[in-house]
């Protein structure tokens, strides 16, 4: 399979949506509050997202500059967003009563977006899923005694059967995010991983059903890309066989599901920097929204997406189709590169000059990306030293750019450098 679209597009939308949108206090609420199935049932009984319009989601994603969307088909709570033949625990049995997935897929396609599914390997509802240290009933001795004989093989069959449904019932699926493996982790007990999920078989089936799909690395076996979560890698990522495609998944406020009272929002500026930072290290950004119980992306998330979109409209060229550069960026800057275009992202705006090591004689033209205004080049003069009114003393090979005093009014200014072939 080729990951060309994935490496090219660079920016996608993650959507965490399910019953947990109703309690509106994090998608792990069932675990955190140790809720029983009976207690959690109230959300199933009241799930009725009357404002669900995936075309709005897809348009918001598109306008933000995203080119693929990944939706939770099932999260750890086990609730299914499609009309699965393998369970009753699905949207068609809620008051809403209709499949949510096909309209989502159609909406993405209509906006020219690639389609991804997130699917939880963990299941806190399935009667054959063995209780472990992450299960909501992990401390309930009666429950655990009753659950002692659970047959993991039954759950495995269910898991594989549902993945088969997802990959045969909705046309081409471009991307799959399994979540997650925790075998042998020290912070919990009863952890599960590749063996428990039957990951080798599962992945073989996925590739057979959707030969072009990209699969993540969380089944416990290597996948097509790795998934740093809620942190920014320090540089390009590598697997056992060398450099590997990666995608950081990031939240707006630390929660994936709708979390009404959580205002720990990242600013659009910060998110734009994170996008740039990732591409400068050859990675993607999958930025999450958690629509609410009526199916809407809440206004503050929409405002953030719009602000990112405003920046992307002017600076798409420095993100899309770009990756890491072999040149080393000066302090407070990030480079991205596509062929002979080198993009200098200025995370802070210096006064009048920025010095670019190794670029003397390598740049034919430079402009501000936001308005295509020329940026003048000062080629180095080795004999020139600092004098009263002029800078100097840069190491040989340094190219200096002359900047306007006034910083362009965009979240992060970008200078586009047209490289000339090295002599
Ligand atoms: C984690 C969490 C989860 C979230 C996911 C996104 O593994 O369990 O709630 O869906 O990461 O990457």
Short mmCIF file of C-alpha atoms and ligand atoms in Angstrom, two decimals:
data_model
loop_
_atom_site.label_atom_id
_atom_site.label_comp_id
_atom_site.label_asym_id
_atom_site.label_seq_id
_atom_site.Cartn_x
_atom_site.Cartn_y
_atom_site.Cartn_z
CA UNK A 1 0.00 0.00 0.00
CA UNK A 2 1.17 3.50 -0.61
CA UNK A 3 1.09 6.13 2.08
CA UNK A 4 1.56 8.93 -0.45
CA UNK A 5 -1.78 10.64 0.26
CA UNK A 6 -1.17 10.47 3.99
CA UNK A 7 2.28 12.03 3.82
CA UNK A 8 1.04 14.61 1.38
CA UNK A 9 -2.11 15.71 3.19
CA UNK A 10 -0.43 16.14 6.59
CA UNK A 11 -3.49 17.36 8.45
CA UNK A 12 -6.62 15.47 9.47
CA UNK A 13 -9.55 15.66 11.85
CA UNK A 14 -10.17 13.14 14.60
CA UNK A 15 -13.77 12.86 15.81
CA UNK A 16 -14.56 11.22 19.13
CA UNK A 17 -18.24 10.75 19.37
CA UNK A 18 -20.49 8.33 21.13
CA UNK A 19 -22.64 7.93 24.24
CA UNK A 20 -20.04 9.71 26.38
CA UNK A 21 -21.01 12.97 24.70
CA UNK A 22 -24.06 12.97 27.00
CA UNK A 23 -22.37 12.82 30.41
CA UNK A 24 -20.00 15.32 28.77
CA UNK A 25 -17.16 14.62 31.18
CA UNK A 26 -14.54 12.73 29.16
CA UNK A 27 -14.84 9.60 27.03
CA UNK A 28 -13.41 7.50 29.85
CA UNK A 29 -16.25 8.49 32.18
CA UNK A 30 -17.50 4.91 32.52
CA UNK A 31 -14.05 3.82 33.66
CA UNK A 32 -13.30 6.85 35.81
CA UNK A 33 -16.57 6.73 37.69
CA UNK A 34 -16.64 2.92 37.74
CA UNK A 35 -20.12 2.99 36.26
CA UNK A 36 -22.02 -0.24 35.83
CA UNK A 37 -23.74 -1.09 32.56
CA UNK A 38 -27.03 -0.20 34.26
CA UNK A 39 -25.78 3.24 35.25
CA UNK A 40 -24.32 3.89 31.82
CA UNK A 41 -27.54 2.74 30.14
CA UNK A 42 -29.16 6.14 30.68
CA UNK A 43 -26.95 7.58 27.95
CA UNK A 44 -28.00 4.86 25.53
CA UNK A 45 -31.62 5.56 26.39
CA UNK A 46 -31.23 9.29 25.74
CA UNK A 47 -28.93 9.29 22.74
CA UNK A 48 -30.72 11.38 20.13
CA UNK A 49 -28.37 13.71 18.23
CA UNK A 50 -31.03 15.62 16.34
CA UNK A 51 -28.55 18.14 14.93
CA UNK A 52 -26.18 15.53 13.50
CA UNK A 53 -25.12 16.76 10.08
CA UNK A 54 -21.81 15.24 9.03
CA UNK A 55 -21.70 17.59 6.04
CA UNK A 56 -21.10 20.39 8.54
CA UNK A 57 -18.26 18.44 10.13
CA UNK A 58 -16.75 17.70 6.76
CA UNK A 59 -16.99 21.34 5.69
CA UNK A 60 -15.40 22.50 8.94
CA UNK A 61 -12.57 20.02 8.42
CA UNK A 62 -12.08 21.07 4.82
CA UNK A 63 -12.12 24.78 5.68
CA UNK A 64 -9.58 24.22 8.45
CA UNK A 65 -7.24 22.77 5.85
CA UNK A 66 -7.72 19.16 6.86
CA UNK A 67 -7.88 16.50 4.19
CA UNK A 68 -9.04 13.39 6.05
CA UNK A 69 -11.38 12.63 8.91
CA UNK A 70 -11.24 9.74 11.37
CA UNK A 71 -14.40 8.86 13.31
CA UNK A 72 -14.81 6.55 16.31
CA UNK A 73 -16.94 3.64 15.10
CA UNK A 74 -16.79 2.17 18.60
CA UNK A 75 -14.93 3.50 21.62
CA UNK A 76 -13.94 1.61 24.77
CA UNK A 77 -17.51 1.75 26.07
CA UNK A 78 -18.47 -0.67 23.28
CA UNK A 79 -21.24 1.45 21.76
CA UNK A 80 -21.44 1.11 17.97
CA UNK A 81 -22.24 3.97 15.63
CA UNK A 82 -23.42 1.68 12.84
CA UNK A 83 -26.08 -0.99 12.47
CA UNK A 84 -23.87 -3.94 13.34
CA UNK A 85 -25.42 -7.37 12.92
CA UNK A 86 -23.29 -8.65 15.79
CA UNK A 87 -24.68 -6.63 18.69
CA UNK A 88 -27.74 -4.81 19.99
CA UNK A 89 -25.52 -2.19 21.56
CA UNK A 90 -25.74 0.17 18.63
CA UNK A 91 -27.16 3.48 17.55
CA UNK A 92 -30.10 1.96 15.70
CA UNK A 93 -31.51 0.84 19.06
CA UNK A 94 -31.28 4.29 20.65
CA UNK A 95 -33.98 6.94 20.30
CA UNK A 96 -32.05 8.26 17.28
CA UNK A 97 -32.65 4.94 15.57
CA UNK A 98 -30.49 5.39 12.46
CA UNK A 99 -27.02 4.48 11.27
CA UNK A 100 -24.51 7.32 11.73
CA UNK A 101 -21.64 5.94 9.72
CA UNK A 102 -22.82 5.89 6.12
CA UNK A 103 -23.86 9.55 6.18
CA UNK A 104 -20.46 10.38 7.64
CA UNK A 105 -18.62 8.50 4.89
CA UNK A 106 -20.78 10.14 2.22
CA UNK A 107 -20.20 13.60 3.66
CA UNK A 108 -16.43 13.14 3.69
CA UNK A 109 -16.42 11.91 0.12
CA UNK A 110 -18.56 14.84 -0.97
CA UNK A 111 -15.95 17.23 0.45
CA UNK A 112 -13.10 15.30 -1.15
CA UNK A 113 -11.81 14.08 2.20
CA UNK A 114 -10.28 10.70 2.87
CA UNK A 115 -12.14 8.50 5.32
CA UNK A 116 -10.73 6.88 8.43
CA UNK A 117 -12.25 4.72 11.15
CA UNK A 118 -11.11 4.54 14.74
CA UNK A 119 -12.05 1.23 16.32
CA UNK A 120 -11.54 0.33 19.94
CA UNK A 121 -9.93 -3.02 20.65
CA UNK A 122 -11.02 -2.60 24.25
CA UNK A 123 -14.69 -3.18 25.03
CA UNK A 124 -16.24 -2.42 28.42
CA UNK A 125 -19.65 -3.66 27.41
CA UNK A 126 -19.08 -7.00 25.68
CA UNK A 127 -20.00 -9.94 27.95
CA UNK A 128 -16.94 -11.95 26.87
CA UNK A 129 -14.35 -9.24 27.38
CA UNK A 130 -12.27 -10.34 30.37
CA UNK A 131 -12.20 -7.82 33.18
CA UNK A 132 -8.81 -6.15 33.62
CA UNK A 133 -7.27 -3.20 35.41
CA UNK A 134 -8.84 -0.70 33.00
CA UNK A 135 -12.35 -2.11 33.19
CA UNK A 136 -14.97 0.01 34.96
CA UNK A 137 -15.72 -2.97 37.28
CA UNK A 138 -12.05 -3.61 38.11
CA UNK A 139 -12.70 -3.23 41.85
CA UNK A 140 -16.07 -4.95 42.03
CA UNK A 141 -15.36 -8.35 43.55
CA UNK A 142 -18.82 -9.77 42.86
CA UNK A 143 -18.70 -8.67 39.27
CA UNK A 144 -15.24 -10.09 38.83
CA UNK A 145 -16.26 -13.42 40.35
CA UNK A 146 -19.15 -13.64 37.93
CA UNK A 147 -16.96 -12.63 35.01
CA UNK A 148 -14.19 -15.07 35.87
CA UNK A 149 -15.07 -17.55 33.14
CA UNK A 150 -15.20 -15.09 30.25
CA UNK A 151 -13.91 -16.53 27.02
CA UNK A 152 -11.67 -14.10 25.22
CA UNK A 153 -11.94 -16.14 22.02
CA UNK A 154 -15.59 -15.14 21.80
CA UNK A 155 -14.72 -11.50 22.07
CA UNK A 156 -11.96 -11.90 19.51
CA UNK A 157 -14.45 -13.33 17.06
CA UNK A 158 -16.77 -10.41 17.69
CA UNK A 159 -13.94 -7.92 17.19
CA UNK A 160 -12.86 -9.48 13.91
CA UNK A 161 -16.46 -9.79 12.75
CA UNK A 162 -17.14 -6.12 13.39
CA UNK A 163 -13.99 -5.01 11.63
CA UNK A 164 -15.09 -7.13 8.68
CA UNK A 165 -18.44 -5.31 8.69
CA UNK A 166 -16.75 -1.94 8.79
CA UNK A 167 -14.43 -2.76 5.92
CA UNK A 168 -17.05 -4.34 3.69
CA UNK A 169 -20.13 -2.21 4.30
CA UNK A 170 -18.98 1.35 3.64
CA UNK A 171 -16.96 1.34 0.43
CA UNK A 172 -13.33 2.26 0.41
CA UNK A 173 -11.85 3.06 3.80
CA UNK A 174 -8.49 4.78 3.66
CA UNK A 175 -7.32 4.54 7.23
CA UNK A 176 -7.84 2.50 10.37
CA UNK A 177 -6.89 3.47 13.93
CA UNK A 178 -7.09 0.55 16.34
CA UNK A 179 -6.98 1.47 20.03
CA UNK A 180 -5.13 0.07 22.00
CA UNK A 181 -2.76 -2.58 23.40
CA UNK A 182 -1.56 -2.69 26.99
CA UNK A 183 -0.13 -6.18 27.44
CA UNK A 184 2.53 -6.23 30.11
CA UNK A 185 2.10 -2.60 31.12
CA UNK A 186 3.18 -2.03 34.68
CA UNK A 187 0.38 0.37 35.62
CA UNK A 188 -2.39 -2.16 35.20
CA UNK A 189 -3.23 -5.87 35.27
CA UNK A 190 -4.80 -8.27 32.78
CA UNK A 191 -3.41 -6.18 29.92
CA UNK A 192 -4.15 -7.24 26.37
CA UNK A 193 -2.15 -7.05 23.18
CA UNK A 194 -1.39 -8.65 19.84
CA UNK A 195 -2.03 -12.16 21.09
CA UNK A 196 -5.33 -11.38 22.79
CA UNK A 197 -6.65 -9.40 19.80
CA UNK A 198 -5.48 -12.01 17.30
CA UNK A 199 -3.67 -9.11 15.70
CA UNK A 200 -1.80 -11.04 13.00
CA UNK A 201 -5.04 -12.51 11.71
CA UNK A 202 -6.88 -9.25 12.15
CA UNK A 203 -4.31 -7.29 10.15
CA UNK A 204 -4.24 -9.94 7.43
CA UNK A 205 -8.01 -9.63 7.08
CA UNK A 206 -7.84 -5.85 7.01
CA UNK A 207 -5.28 -5.92 4.20
CA UNK A 208 -7.26 -8.48 2.28
CA UNK A 209 -10.49 -6.51 2.49
CA UNK A 210 -8.94 -3.08 1.88
CA UNK A 211 -5.57 -3.49 0.17
CA UNK A 212 -4.86 0.26 0.08
CA UNK A 213 -5.74 1.02 3.70
CA UNK A 214 -3.25 2.45 6.18
CA UNK A 215 -3.36 0.91 9.65
CA UNK A 216 -1.88 2.31 12.82
CA UNK A 217 0.49 0.66 15.27
CA UNK A 218 -1.73 -0.03 18.26
CA UNK A 219 -2.72 -3.67 17.74
CA UNK A 220 0.56 -4.69 19.34
CA UNK A 221 2.08 -5.36 15.92
CA UNK A 222 3.80 -2.77 13.73
CA UNK A 223 1.54 -0.85 11.37
CA UNK A 224 1.95 1.66 8.57
CA UNK A 225 2.44 4.63 10.86
CA UNK A 226 3.05 5.37 14.53
CA UNK A 227 0.80 7.43 16.73
CA UNK A 228 2.39 9.72 19.33
CA UNK A 229 -0.51 10.86 21.51
CA UNK A 230 -0.71 14.27 23.18
CA UNK A 231 2.98 15.06 22.78
CA UNK A 232 5.19 16.41 20.01
CA UNK A 233 8.10 14.15 19.00
CA UNK A 234 11.53 15.73 19.26
CA UNK A 235 12.40 14.87 15.65
CA UNK A 236 11.50 12.59 12.75
CA UNK A 237 10.42 9.19 14.10
CA UNK A 238 12.05 5.86 13.33
CA UNK A 239 10.92 2.26 13.62
CA UNK A 240 13.08 -0.86 13.58
CA UNK A 241 13.53 -0.48 9.81
CA UNK A 242 14.43 3.19 9.77
CA UNK A 243 12.30 6.32 9.31
CA UNK A 244 8.58 5.73 9.70
CA UNK A 245 5.46 7.73 8.89
CA UNK A 246 3.96 9.25 12.01
CA UNK A 247 0.94 11.18 13.09
CA UNK A 248 0.54 13.02 16.35
CA UNK A 249 -3.01 12.90 17.65
CA UNK A 250 -3.85 15.98 19.68
CA UNK A 251 -6.83 17.32 21.56
CA UNK A 252 -8.20 20.82 21.80
CA UNK A 253 -8.55 20.70 25.59
CA UNK A 254 -7.01 17.44 26.83
CA UNK A 255 -10.21 15.42 26.43
CA UNK A 256 -11.22 13.47 23.31
CA UNK A 257 -14.91 13.20 24.00
CA UNK A 258 -17.06 16.28 24.58
CA UNK A 259 -16.09 17.62 28.01
CA UNK A 260 -18.40 20.50 28.80
CA UNK A 261 -16.64 22.03 31.78
CA UNK A 262 -13.08 21.65 30.55
CA UNK A 263 -11.70 24.96 29.33
CA UNK A 264 -8.09 23.95 29.02
CA UNK A 265 -8.14 24.97 25.37
CA UNK A 266 -5.06 25.27 23.25
CA UNK A 267 -5.04 28.52 21.32
CA UNK A 268 -5.22 28.42 17.52
CA UNK A 269 -1.68 29.87 17.49
CA UNK A 270 -0.37 26.96 19.51
CA UNK A 271 -2.15 24.41 17.35
CA UNK A 272 -0.77 26.00 14.18
CA UNK A 273 2.73 25.81 15.68
CA UNK A 274 2.14 22.16 16.51
CA UNK A 275 1.08 21.47 12.93
CA UNK A 276 4.17 23.23 11.58
CA UNK A 277 6.42 21.54 14.11
CA UNK A 278 5.11 18.13 13.10
CA UNK A 279 5.55 18.67 9.37
CA UNK A 280 9.06 20.01 10.00
CA UNK A 281 9.76 16.60 11.54
CA UNK A 282 8.06 14.70 8.73
CA UNK A 283 4.85 14.02 10.63
CA UNK A 284 1.11 14.57 10.43
CA UNK A 285 -1.33 16.17 12.83
CA UNK A 286 -4.66 14.54 13.62
CA UNK A 287 -6.55 17.18 15.56
CA UNK A 288 -9.55 16.07 17.56
CA UNK A 289 -13.02 17.45 18.05
CA UNK A 290 -15.64 15.94 20.35
CA UNK A 291 -19.11 16.80 19.05
CA UNK A 292 -21.79 17.16 21.71
CA UNK A 293 -24.86 15.05 22.38
CA UNK A 294 -26.88 16.84 19.72
CA UNK A 295 -24.23 16.14 17.13
CA UNK A 296 -22.67 19.60 16.88
CA UNK A 297 -19.08 20.63 17.09
CA UNK A 298 -19.29 23.26 19.81
CA UNK A 299 -18.75 26.92 18.93
CA UNK A 300 -15.35 27.32 20.56
CA UNK A 301 -13.99 24.32 18.65
CA UNK A 302 -15.53 25.72 15.48
CA UNK A 303 -13.86 29.08 16.14
CA UNK A 304 -10.51 27.37 16.60
CA UNK A 305 -10.92 25.41 13.37
CA UNK A 306 -11.85 28.60 11.54
CA UNK A 307 -8.75 30.39 12.85
CA UNK A 308 -6.52 27.52 11.76
CA UNK A 309 -8.27 27.61 8.39
CA UNK A 310 -7.53 31.30 8.01
CA UNK A 311 -3.85 30.59 8.43
CA UNK A 312 -3.98 27.51 6.22
CA UNK A 313 -5.64 29.40 3.40
CA UNK A 314 -2.54 31.57 3.07
CA UNK A 315 0.06 29.02 4.08
CA UNK A 316 -1.15 25.68 2.78
CA UNK A 317 1.89 25.56 0.50
CA UNK A 318 4.24 25.28 3.47
CA UNK A 319 2.32 22.30 4.91
CA UNK A 320 0.69 20.24 2.18
CA UNK A 321 3.13 18.01 0.35
CA UNK A 322 5.95 19.21 2.60
CA UNK A 323 8.24 17.36 4.95
CA UNK A 324 11.44 17.74 6.90
CA UNK A 325 14.36 19.65 5.41
CA UNK A 326 18.02 18.72 5.56
CA UNK A 327 18.84 22.37 6.34
CA UNK A 328 19.09 23.29 10.00
CA UNK A 329 16.69 26.05 10.98
CA UNK A 330 17.86 29.05 13.04
CA UNK A 331 16.58 29.49 16.62
CA UNK A 332 12.80 29.93 17.01
CA UNK A 333 12.20 28.76 13.46
CA UNK A 334 11.04 25.60 11.68
CA UNK A 335 11.78 24.57 8.13
CA UNK A 336 9.52 22.51 5.95
CA UNK A 337 10.46 21.65 2.39
CA UNK A 338 8.92 20.39 -0.84
CA UNK A 339 11.44 20.02 -3.66
CA UNK A 340 13.12 23.35 -4.34
CA UNK A 341 10.84 25.30 -1.99
CA UNK A 342 12.07 25.78 1.50
CA UNK A 343 9.65 27.31 4.01
CA UNK A 344 10.97 29.28 6.94
CA UNK A 345 8.38 29.49 9.74
CA UNK A 346 9.18 32.27 12.18
CA UNK A 347 7.73 31.29 15.54
CA UNK A 348 8.93 34.57 16.94
CA UNK A 349 9.52 37.70 14.90
CA UNK A 350 13.07 39.04 15.07
CA UNK A 351 14.10 42.61 14.44
CA UNK A 352 15.15 43.30 10.85
CA UNK A 353 17.32 40.26 10.15
CA UNK A 354 17.27 36.51 10.25
CA UNK A 355 20.44 34.56 9.52
CA UNK A 356 20.20 31.24 7.71
CA UNK A 357 23.21 28.96 8.08
CA UNK A 358 24.31 27.09 4.96
CA UNK A 359 22.02 28.93 2.57
CA UNK A 360 24.40 31.48 1.06
CA UNK A 361 24.29 31.12 -2.71
CA UNK A 362 21.42 28.64 -2.48
CA UNK A 363 18.41 30.95 -2.65
CA UNK A 364 17.29 32.61 -5.87
CA UNK A 365 14.31 34.48 -4.52
CA UNK A 366 12.44 34.91 -1.26
CA UNK A 367 8.98 36.15 -0.41
CA UNK A 368 6.56 36.39 2.44
CA UNK A 369 4.02 33.68 1.82
CA UNK A 370 1.09 35.65 3.20
CA UNK A 371 1.22 38.41 0.56
CA UNK A 372 3.94 37.40 -1.93
CA UNK A 373 6.01 40.46 -1.08
CA UNK A 374 9.71 40.18 -1.76
CA UNK A 375 12.13 39.57 1.08
CA UNK A 376 15.55 40.92 0.21
CA UNK A 377 18.65 38.77 0.53
CA UNK A 378 21.92 39.92 1.98
CA UNK A 379 24.63 37.60 0.70
CA UNK A 380 27.51 37.31 3.12
CA UNK A 381 30.62 39.36 2.84
CA UNK A 382 33.27 37.54 4.87
CA UNK A 383 35.30 40.71 5.27
CA UNK A 384 32.34 42.51 6.77
CA UNK A 385 32.37 42.79 10.55
CA UNK A 386 29.86 44.25 12.96
CA UNK A 387 29.94 47.98 12.52
CA UNK A 388 27.95 50.74 14.10
CA UNK A 389 24.92 50.34 11.88
CA UNK A 390 25.32 47.04 10.11
CA UNK A 391 25.38 43.42 11.19
CA UNK A 392 28.19 41.10 10.24
CA UNK A 393 30.41 38.41 11.60
CA UNK A 394 28.15 35.57 10.54
CA UNK A 395 29.82 32.23 9.90
CA UNK A 396 30.74 31.57 6.24
CA UNK A 397 27.84 30.24 4.20
CA UNK A 398 25.21 32.22 6.09
CA UNK A 399 22.49 33.97 4.15
CA UNK A 400 20.80 36.91 5.83
CA UNK A 401 17.21 37.95 5.12
CA UNK A 402 16.00 41.48 5.60
CA UNK A 403 12.68 41.54 7.37
CA UNK A 404 10.13 44.31 7.69
CA UNK A 405 9.91 45.70 11.19
CA UNK A 406 6.21 45.09 11.29
CA UNK A 407 5.32 41.45 11.66
CA UNK A 408 2.70 40.31 9.16
CA UNK A 409 -0.64 39.82 10.86
CA UNK A 410 -0.86 36.07 10.63
CA UNK A 411 -0.51 33.49 13.38
CA UNK A 412 2.89 32.34 12.17
CA UNK A 413 4.69 34.23 9.36
CA UNK A 414 6.30 32.09 6.69
CA UNK A 415 9.01 32.99 4.20
CA UNK A 416 9.13 31.02 1.00
CA UNK A 417 12.67 30.46 -0.28
CA UNK A 418 13.24 29.38 -3.88
CA UNK A 419 16.29 27.17 -3.78
CA UNK A 420 18.78 27.03 -6.60
CA UNK A 421 20.76 23.86 -7.28
CA UNK A 422 23.94 23.60 -5.22
CA UNK A 423 27.11 24.34 -7.15
C1 LIG B 1 -6.28 6.75 24.08
C2 LIG B 1 -7.54 6.80 24.87
C3 LIG B 1 -8.64 7.34 24.13
C4 LIG B 1 -8.48 8.05 22.85
C5 LIG B 1 -7.22 7.71 22.13
C6 LIG B 1 -6.87 8.64 21.01
O1 LIG B 1 -5.72 5.57 23.88
O2 LIG B 1 -7.87 5.58 25.47
O3 LIG B 1 -9.74 7.67 24.86
O4 LIG B 1 -9.46 7.58 22.03
O5 LIG B 1 -6.18 7.50 22.92
O6 LIG B 1 -5.61 8.43 20.51
#
